[in-house]
Coordinates of N, CA and C in Angstrom, one line a residue:
X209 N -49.5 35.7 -25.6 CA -49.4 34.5 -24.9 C -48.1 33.7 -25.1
X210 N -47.6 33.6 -26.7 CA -46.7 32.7 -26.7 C -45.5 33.5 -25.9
X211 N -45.5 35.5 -26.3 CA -44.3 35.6 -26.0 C -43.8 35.6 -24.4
X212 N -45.4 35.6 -23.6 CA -45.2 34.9 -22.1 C -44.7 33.8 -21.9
X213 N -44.7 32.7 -22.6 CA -44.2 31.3 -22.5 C -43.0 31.2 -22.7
X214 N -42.4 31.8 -23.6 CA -41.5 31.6 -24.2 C -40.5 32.4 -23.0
X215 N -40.8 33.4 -22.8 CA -40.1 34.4 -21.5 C -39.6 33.5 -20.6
X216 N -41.1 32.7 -19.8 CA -41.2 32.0 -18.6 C -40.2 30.7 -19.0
X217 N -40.1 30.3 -20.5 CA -38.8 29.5 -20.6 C -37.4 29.9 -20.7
X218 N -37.1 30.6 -21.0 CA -35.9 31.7 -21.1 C -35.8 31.3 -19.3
X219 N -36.4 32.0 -18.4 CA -36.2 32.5 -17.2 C -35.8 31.0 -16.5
X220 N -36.7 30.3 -16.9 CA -36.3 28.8 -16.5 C -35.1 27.9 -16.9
X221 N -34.9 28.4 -18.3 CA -33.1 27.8 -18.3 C -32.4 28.2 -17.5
X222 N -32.6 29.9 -17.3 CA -31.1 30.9 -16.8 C -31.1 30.4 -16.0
X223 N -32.8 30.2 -15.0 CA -32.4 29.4 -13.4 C -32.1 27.8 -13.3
X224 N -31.6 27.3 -14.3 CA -30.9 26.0 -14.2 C -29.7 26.1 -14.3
X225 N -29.2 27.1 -15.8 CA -28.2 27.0 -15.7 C -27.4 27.7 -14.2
X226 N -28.1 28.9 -14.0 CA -27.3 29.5 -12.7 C -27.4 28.1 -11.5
X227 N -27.8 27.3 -11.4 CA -27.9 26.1 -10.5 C -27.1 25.4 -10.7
X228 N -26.9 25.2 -11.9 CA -26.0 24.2 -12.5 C -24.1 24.8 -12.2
X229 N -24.3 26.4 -12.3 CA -23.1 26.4 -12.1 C -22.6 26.7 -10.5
X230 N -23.9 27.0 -9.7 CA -23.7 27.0 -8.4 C -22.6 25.3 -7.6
X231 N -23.8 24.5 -8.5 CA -23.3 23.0 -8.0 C -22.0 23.1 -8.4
X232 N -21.8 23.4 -9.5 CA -20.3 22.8 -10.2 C -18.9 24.0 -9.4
X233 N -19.4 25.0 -8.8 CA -18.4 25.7 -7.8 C -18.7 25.2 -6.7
X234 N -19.8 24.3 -6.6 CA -19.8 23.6 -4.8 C -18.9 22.7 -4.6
X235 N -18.9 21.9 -5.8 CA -17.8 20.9 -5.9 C -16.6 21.0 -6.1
X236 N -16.2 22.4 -6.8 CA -14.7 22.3 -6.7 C -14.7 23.0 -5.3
X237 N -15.3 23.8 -4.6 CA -14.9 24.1 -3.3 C -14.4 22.9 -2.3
X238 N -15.3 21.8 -2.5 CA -15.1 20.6 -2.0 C -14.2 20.0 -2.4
X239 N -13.5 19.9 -3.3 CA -12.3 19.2 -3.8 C -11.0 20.2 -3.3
X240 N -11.3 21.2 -3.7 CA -10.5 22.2 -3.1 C -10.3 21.8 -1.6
X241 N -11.0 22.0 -0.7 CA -11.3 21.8 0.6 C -10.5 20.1 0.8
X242 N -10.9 19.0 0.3 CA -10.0 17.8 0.5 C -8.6 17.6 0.3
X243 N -8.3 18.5 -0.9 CA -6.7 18.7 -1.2 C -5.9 19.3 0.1
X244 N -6.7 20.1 0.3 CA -5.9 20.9 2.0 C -5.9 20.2 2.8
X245 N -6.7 19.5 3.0 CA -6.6 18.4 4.4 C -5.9 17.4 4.1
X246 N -5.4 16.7 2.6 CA -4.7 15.6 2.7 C -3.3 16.4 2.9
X247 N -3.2 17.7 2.5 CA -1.9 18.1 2.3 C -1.7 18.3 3.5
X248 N -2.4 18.9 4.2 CA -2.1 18.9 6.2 C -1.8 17.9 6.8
X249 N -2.8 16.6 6.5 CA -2.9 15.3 7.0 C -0.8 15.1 6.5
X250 N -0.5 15.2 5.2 CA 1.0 14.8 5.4 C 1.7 15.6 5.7
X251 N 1.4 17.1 5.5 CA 2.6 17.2 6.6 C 2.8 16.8 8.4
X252 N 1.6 16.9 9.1 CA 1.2 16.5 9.9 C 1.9 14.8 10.1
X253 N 2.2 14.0 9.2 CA 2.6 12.8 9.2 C 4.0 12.9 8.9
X254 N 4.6 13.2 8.5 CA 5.9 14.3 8.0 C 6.1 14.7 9.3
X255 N 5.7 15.4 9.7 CA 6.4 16.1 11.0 C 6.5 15.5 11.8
X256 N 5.1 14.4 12.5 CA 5.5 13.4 13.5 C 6.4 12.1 13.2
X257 N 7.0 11.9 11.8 CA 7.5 11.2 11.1 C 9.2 11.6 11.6
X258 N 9.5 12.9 11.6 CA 10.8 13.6 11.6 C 11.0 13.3 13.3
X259 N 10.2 13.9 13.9 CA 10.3 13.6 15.3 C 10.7 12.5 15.5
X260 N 9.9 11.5 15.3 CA 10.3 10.1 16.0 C 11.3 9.7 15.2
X261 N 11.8 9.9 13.8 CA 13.1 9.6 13.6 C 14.8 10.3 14.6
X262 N 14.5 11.8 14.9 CA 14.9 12.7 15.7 C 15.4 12.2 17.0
X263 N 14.1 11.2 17.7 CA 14.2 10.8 19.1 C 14.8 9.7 18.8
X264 N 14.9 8.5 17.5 CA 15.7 7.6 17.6 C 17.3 8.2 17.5
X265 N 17.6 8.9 16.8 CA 18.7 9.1 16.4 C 19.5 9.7 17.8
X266 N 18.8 10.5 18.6 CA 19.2 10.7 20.0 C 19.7 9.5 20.8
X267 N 18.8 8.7 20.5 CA 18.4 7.5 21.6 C 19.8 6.6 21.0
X268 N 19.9 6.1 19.7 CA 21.1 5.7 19.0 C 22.5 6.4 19.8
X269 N 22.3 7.5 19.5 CA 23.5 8.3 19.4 C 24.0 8.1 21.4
X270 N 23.2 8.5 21.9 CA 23.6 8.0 23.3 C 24.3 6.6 23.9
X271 N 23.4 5.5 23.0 CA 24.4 3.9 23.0 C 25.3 4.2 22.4
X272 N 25.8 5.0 21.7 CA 27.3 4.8 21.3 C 28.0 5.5 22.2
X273 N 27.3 6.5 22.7 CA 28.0 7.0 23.7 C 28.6 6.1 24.7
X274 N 27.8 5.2 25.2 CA 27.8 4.7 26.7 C 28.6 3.8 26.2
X275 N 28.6 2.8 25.1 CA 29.8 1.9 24.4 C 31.0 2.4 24.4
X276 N 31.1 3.8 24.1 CA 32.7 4.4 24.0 C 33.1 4.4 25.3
X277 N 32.4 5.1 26.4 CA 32.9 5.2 27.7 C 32.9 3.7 28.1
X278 N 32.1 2.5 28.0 CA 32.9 1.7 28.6 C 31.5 1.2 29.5
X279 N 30.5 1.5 29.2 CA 29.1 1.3 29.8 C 28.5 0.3 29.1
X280 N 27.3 -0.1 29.2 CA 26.6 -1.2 28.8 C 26.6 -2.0 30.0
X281 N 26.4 -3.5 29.0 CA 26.4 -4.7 29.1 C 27.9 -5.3 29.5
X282 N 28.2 -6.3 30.8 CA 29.3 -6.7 31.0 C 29.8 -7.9 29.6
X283 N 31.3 -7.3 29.3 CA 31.5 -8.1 28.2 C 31.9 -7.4 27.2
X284 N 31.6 -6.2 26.9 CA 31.4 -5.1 26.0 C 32.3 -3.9 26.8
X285 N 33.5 -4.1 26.2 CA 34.5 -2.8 26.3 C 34.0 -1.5 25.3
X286 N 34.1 -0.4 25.9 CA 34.2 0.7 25.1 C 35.9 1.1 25.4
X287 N 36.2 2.7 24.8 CA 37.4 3.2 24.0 C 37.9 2.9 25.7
X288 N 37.5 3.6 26.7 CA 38.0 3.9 27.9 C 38.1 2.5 28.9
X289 N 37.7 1.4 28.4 CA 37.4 0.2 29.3 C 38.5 -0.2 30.2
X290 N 39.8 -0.2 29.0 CA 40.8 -0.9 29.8 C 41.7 0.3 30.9
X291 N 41.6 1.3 30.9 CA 41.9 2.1 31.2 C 41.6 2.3 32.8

């Protein structure tokens, strides 16, 4: 009898402990799993980050254009104005 008991406890740690280690790889799967998303989430913010810097620097770079030729606002000479 006892050595049945004692068995049936044996069997009952292993299946805690195998439970216990099930949870403890559920959780790093899930930490694992959040690291990737924040790391996407910035490149993702990074990237739309570059862009709209990209489209200003276009958008800049054109008013100087239009300044040099002599465009704009009346009042405002560019290189070619008096010309």
């Amino acid at each position: 009898m006892r050595r049945k008991k004692k068995n049936e406890e044996k069997i009952e740690e292993e299946e805690k402990k195998e439970e216990k280690r099930h949870e403890k790889e559920k959780k790093e799967k899930e930490k694992v799993k959040q690291l990737e998303e924040q790391q996407e989430k910035k490149k993702k913010g990074d990237r739309e980050l570059k862009e709209r810097n990209t489209k200003a620097d276009k958008e800049e770079e054109k008013e100087i254009e239009e300044k040099r030729r002599g465009g704009g606002r009346e009042g405002e000479g560019g290189h070619y104005a008096k010309c």
